């Protein structure tokens, strides 16, 4: 097949994003200027510590959070593990029941499975409706007298559906013994208006989904909540995450968040235009494609299935044409079992085994979407 275009078209932004040069600049300057260990008691170390703590204050004020504190760690996987296992193991004497959903990221699901298998917890896995949404009523009806933790994602990483996090967090105010954790790493900076997280107890965010550096993120937690630390060591981050504090990454992360939140609404409206163009094409060709992303969806993630060709073959053919999309999420895209997320909204095995996820970014253009559409036309016609 001849190359349709020689420019890379990157539509895998839910998987990771290109680092913003401003973020990289902050990082490299900080590596040079502020390399002293914030735990050292000499003058340079104390300067690093001051700046490190300032990044946390700035981060909290960007999200308008007054009752929270920040724990920096290596990304959303670690934040989810610390939140879920940290709460369950710390509060196990309060109750043994936990609630999550069946379409969470593996870093959430596997943590719950471990708690079930190794530690005797009981977990209720909620199913989303056909739109990919988990309602507050569904959450409330799963609550038991021994429920200690509820963990739900804000935006699903495969189909882009948005959960009513504010509504659920307000509802849970009636249940002060239940701790509410939200994996928001696909939501931050990618909604029409950022969610108000003030009633969320634990919040997971990650740098590389918003043009920050891979390998850094935060768990933002209400101060009053205690966690069992998973790392033993030097006692950094109030004993909750031992390991030398990473000031350059903290500064770079703050820059990435500032950029993401600053232009959030404008970026959203722009990306929505791109998404609308793609969705309109998919709808017109409903004999060839089934749309899996539905109405209440974040436009950054458009998921559909190919009806006449194998999804993975189309992904590969697009890649050969320099267009990067993914089949499910990058975390399990090589296993070929079909998407458990797409199955969770009621789609059959054929649909969920042939999914394509186009995850957009504000750096993409309408022209790129048009190239994707014309290349899809060509591929769908060519593959036997
Ligand atoms: N949760 C969700 C919803 C995600 O999309 C991802 C990234 N695929 C993660 C967690 C894991 O993020 P990280 O790479 O920062 O560990």
Coordinates of N, CA and C in Angstrom, one line a residue, residues 60-159:
X60 N -3.1 22.4 44.5 CA -4.4 22.4 45.2 C -5.2 23.6 44.9
X61 N -4.6 24.8 44.7 CA -5.4 25.9 44.5 C -5.9 25.9 43.0
X62 N -5.2 25.3 42.1 CA -5.7 25.2 40.7 C -7.0 24.4 40.7
X63 N -7.1 23.4 41.6 CA -8.3 22.6 41.6 C -9.3 23.1 42.7
X64 N -8.9 24.2 43.3 CA -9.7 24.9 44.4 C -10.1 23.9 45.5
X65 N -9.0 23.1 45.9 CA -9.2 22.2 47.0 C -8.6 22.7 48.3
X66 N -9.4 22.7 49.4 CA -8.9 23.3 50.6 C -8.6 22.3 51.7
X67 N -9.3 21.1 51.6 CA -9.2 20.1 52.6 C -8.3 19.0 52.2
X68 N -7.5 19.2 51.1 CA -6.7 18.1 50.6 C -5.2 18.3 50.7
X69 N -4.5 17.2 50.5 CA -3.1 17.3 50.4 C -2.6 16.5 49.2
X70 N -1.4 16.7 48.8 CA -0.9 16.0 47.5 C 0.2 15.0 47.9
X71 N 0.1 13.8 47.3 CA 1.2 12.8 47.4 C 1.7 12.6 46.0
X72 N 2.9 12.9 45.7 CA 3.5 12.7 44.4 C 3.9 11.3 44.3
X73 N 3.7 10.7 43.1 CA 4.2 9.3 42.9 C 4.4 9.1 41.4
X74 N 4.5 7.8 41.0 CA 5.0 7.6 39.6 C 3.9 7.6 38.5
X75 N 2.6 7.9 38.9 CA 1.6 8.0 37.9 C 0.3 7.4 38.4
X76 N -0.6 7.3 37.5 CA -2.0 6.8 37.9 C -2.0 5.4 38.4
X77 N -1.2 4.5 37.9 CA -1.2 3.2 38.3 C -0.9 3.1 39.8
X78 N 0.2 3.8 40.2 CA 0.6 3.8 41.6 C -0.4 4.5 42.4
X79 N -1.0 5.6 41.9 CA -1.9 6.4 42.7 C -3.2 5.5 43.0
X80 N -3.6 4.8 42.0 CA -4.8 3.9 42.1 C -4.5 2.8 43.1
X81 N -3.4 2.2 43.0 CA -3.0 1.1 44.0 C -2.9 1.7 45.4
X82 N -2.3 2.8 45.6 CA -2.2 3.4 46.9 C -3.5 3.7 47.5
X83 N -4.4 4.3 46.7 CA -5.7 4.7 47.1 C -6.5 3.5 47.6
X84 N -6.6 2.5 46.7 CA -7.5 1.4 46.9 C -7.0 0.5 48.0
X85 N -5.7 0.0 47.9 CA -5.2 -0.9 48.9 C -4.9 -0.1 50.2
X86 N -4.5 1.1 50.0 CA -4.2 1.9 51.2 C -5.4 2.1 52.1
X87 N -6.6 2.4 51.5 CA -7.8 2.6 52.3 C -8.3 1.2 52.8
X88 N -8.4 0.2 51.9 CA -9.0 -1.1 52.3 C -8.2 -1.6 53.5
X89 N -6.9 -1.6 53.4 CA -6.1 -2.3 54.4 C -6.0 -1.4 55.7
X90 N -6.1 -0.1 55.6 CA -6.1 0.8 56.8 C -7.5 0.7 57.5
X91 N -8.6 0.6 56.7 CA -9.9 0.7 57.4 C -10.6 -0.7 57.4
X92 N -9.9 -1.8 57.3 CA -10.5 -3.1 57.2 C -11.3 -3.4 58.4
X93 N -11.0 -2.8 59.6 CA -11.8 -3.2 60.7 C -13.2 -2.5 60.7
X94 N -13.3 -1.5 59.9 CA -14.6 -0.8 59.7 C -15.6 -1.6 58.9
X95 N -15.1 -2.3 57.9 CA -16.0 -3.1 57.0 C -15.2 -3.8 55.9
X96 N -15.8 -4.7 55.3 CA -15.1 -5.5 54.3 C -15.7 -5.4 52.9
X97 N -16.6 -4.4 52.8 CA -17.2 -4.3 51.4 C -16.7 -3.1 50.6
X98 N -16.4 -3.4 49.4 CA -15.9 -2.3 48.5 C -16.7 -2.3 47.2
X99 N -16.8 -1.1 46.6 CA -17.6 -1.0 45.4 C -16.7 -0.3 44.3
X100 N -16.8 -0.9 43.1 CA -16.1 -0.3 41.9 C -17.0 -0.6 40.7
X101 N -16.4 -0.5 39.5 CA -17.2 -0.8 38.3 C -16.4 -1.8 37.5
X102 N -17.1 -2.5 36.6 CA -16.4 -3.5 35.8 C -15.6 -3.0 34.6
X103 N -15.7 -1.6 34.4 CA -15.0 -1.1 33.2 C -13.9 -0.2 33.6
X104 N -13.4 -0.3 34.9 CA -12.2 0.5 35.3 C -11.0 0.1 34.6
X105 N -9.9 0.9 34.7 CA -8.6 0.6 34.2 C -8.0 -0.6 35.0
X106 N -7.2 -1.4 34.4 CA -6.6 -2.6 35.1 C -5.9 -2.2 36.4
X107 N -5.4 -1.0 36.5 CA -4.7 -0.7 37.7 C -5.7 -0.5 38.9
X108 N -7.0 -0.4 38.6 CA -8.0 -0.4 39.6 C -8.5 -1.8 39.8
X109 N -8.9 -2.4 38.7 CA -9.5 -3.7 38.7 C -8.6 -4.8 39.4
X110 N -7.3 -4.7 39.0 CA -6.4 -5.7 39.6 C -6.2 -5.5 41.1
X111 N -6.2 -4.3 41.5 CA -6.0 -4.0 42.9 C -7.2 -4.5 43.7
X112 N -8.4 -4.4 43.2 CA -9.6 -4.9 43.8 C -9.6 -6.5 43.8
X113 N -9.1 -7.0 42.7 CA -9.1 -8.5 42.7 C -8.1 -9.0 43.7
X114 N -7.0 -8.3 43.9 CA -6.0 -8.8 44.9 C -6.6 -8.7 46.3
X115 N -7.4 -7.6 46.5 CA -8.0 -7.5 47.9 C -9.0 -8.6 48.1
X116 N -9.7 -9.0 47.1 CA -10.7 -10.1 47.2 C -10.0 -11.4 47.5
X117 N -9.0 -11.6 46.6 CA -8.3 -13.0 46.7 C -7.4 -13.1 47.9
X118 N -6.6 -12.1 48.2 CA -5.6 -12.3 49.2 C -6.0 -11.8 50.6
X119 N -7.0 -10.9 50.6 CA -7.3 -10.3 51.9 C -8.8 -10.4 52.3
X120 N -9.6 -11.2 51.6 CA -10.9 -11.5 52.0 C -11.9 -10.4 51.9
X121 N -11.7 -9.4 51.1 CA -12.7 -8.3 50.9 C -13.8 -8.8 50.0
X122 N -15.0 -8.2 50.1 CA -16.1 -8.5 49.1 C -16.2 -7.3 48.2
X123 N -16.2 -7.5 46.9 CA -16.3 -6.4 46.0 C -17.5 -6.4 45.2
X124 N -18.3 -5.3 45.1 CA -19.4 -5.2 44.1 C -18.9 -4.5 42.9
X125 N -19.0 -5.1 41.7 CA -18.6 -4.5 40.5 C -19.8 -4.0 39.7
X126 N -20.0 -2.7 39.7 CA -21.2 -2.1 39.0 C -21.0 -2.1 37.5
X127 N -22.1 -2.3 36.8 CA -22.0 -2.2 35.3 C -22.6 -0.9 34.9
X128 N -21.9 -0.3 33.9 CA -22.5 0.9 33.3 C -23.8 0.6 32.5
X129 N -24.5 1.7 32.2 CA -25.7 1.5 31.3 C -25.2 1.5 29.9
X130 N -26.1 1.4 28.9 CA -25.7 1.2 27.5 C -25.0 2.5 27.0
X131 N -25.1 3.6 27.7 CA -24.3 4.8 27.4 C -22.9 4.9 28.0
X132 N -22.6 3.8 28.8 CA -21.3 3.8 29.5 C -21.3 4.6 30.8
X133 N -22.5 4.9 31.3 CA -22.5 5.8 32.5 C -23.0 5.0 33.7
X134 N -22.4 5.3 34.9 CA -22.8 4.7 36.1 C -23.6 5.8 36.9
X135 N -24.8 5.5 37.2 CA -25.7 6.6 37.8 C -25.4 6.6 39.3
X136 N -25.8 7.7 39.9 CA -25.6 7.8 41.4 C -26.6 6.9 42.1
X137 N -27.8 6.7 41.4 CA -28.7 5.7 42.0 C -28.2 4.3 42.1
X138 N -27.5 3.9 41.0 CA -26.9 2.6 41.0 C -25.8 2.5 42.1
X139 N -25.0 3.5 42.3 CA -24.0 3.5 43.3 C -24.7 3.4 44.7
X140 N -25.7 4.2 44.9 CA -26.3 4.2 46.2 C -27.0 2.9 46.5
X141 N -27.6 2.2 45.5 CA -28.2 1.0 45.8 C -27.2 -0.2 46.1
X142 N -26.0 0.0 45.8 CA -25.0 -1.0 46.1 C -24.4 -0.9 47.5
X143 N -24.7 0.3 48.1 CA -24.0 0.5 49.4 C -24.6 -0.4 50.5
X144 N -23.7 -0.9 51.3 CA -24.1 -1.8 52.5 C -23.6 -1.1 53.8
X145 N -24.0 -1.7 54.9 CA -23.6 -1.1 56.1 C -22.1 -1.3 56.4
X146 N -21.5 -2.3 55.7 CA -20.1 -2.5 55.9 C -19.2 -2.0 54.7
X147 N -19.8 -1.1 53.8 CA -19.0 -0.6 52.7 C -18.1 0.5 53.2
X148 N -16.8 0.3 52.8 CA -15.8 1.3 53.3 C -15.2 2.2 52.1
X149 N -15.3 1.7 50.9 CA -14.6 2.3 49.8 C -15.4 2.2 48.5
X150 N -15.5 3.3 47.8 CA -16.1 3.3 46.4 C -15.1 3.9 45.5
X151 N -14.8 3.2 44.4 CA -13.8 3.8 43.4 C -14.4 3.8 42.1
X152 N -14.5 4.9 41.4 CA -15.1 5.1 40.1 C -14.2 6.0 39.2
X153 N -14.1 5.7 38.0 CA -13.4 6.6 37.1 C -14.3 7.8 36.6
X154 N -13.6 8.9 36.4 CA -14.4 10.1 35.9 C -14.8 9.9 34.4
X155 N -13.8 9.6 33.6 CA -14.0 9.4 32.2 C -13.4 8.1 31.8
X156 N -14.1 7.3 31.1 CA -13.6 6.0 30.7 C -12.6 6.1 29.6
X157 N -11.4 5.4 29.8 CA -10.3 5.6 28.9 C -10.5 4.9 27.5
X158 N -11.5 4.0 27.4 CA -11.7 3.4 26.1 C -12.9 4.0 25.3
X159 N -14.0 4.3 26.0 CA -15.1 4.8 25.3 C -15.5 6.3 25.5

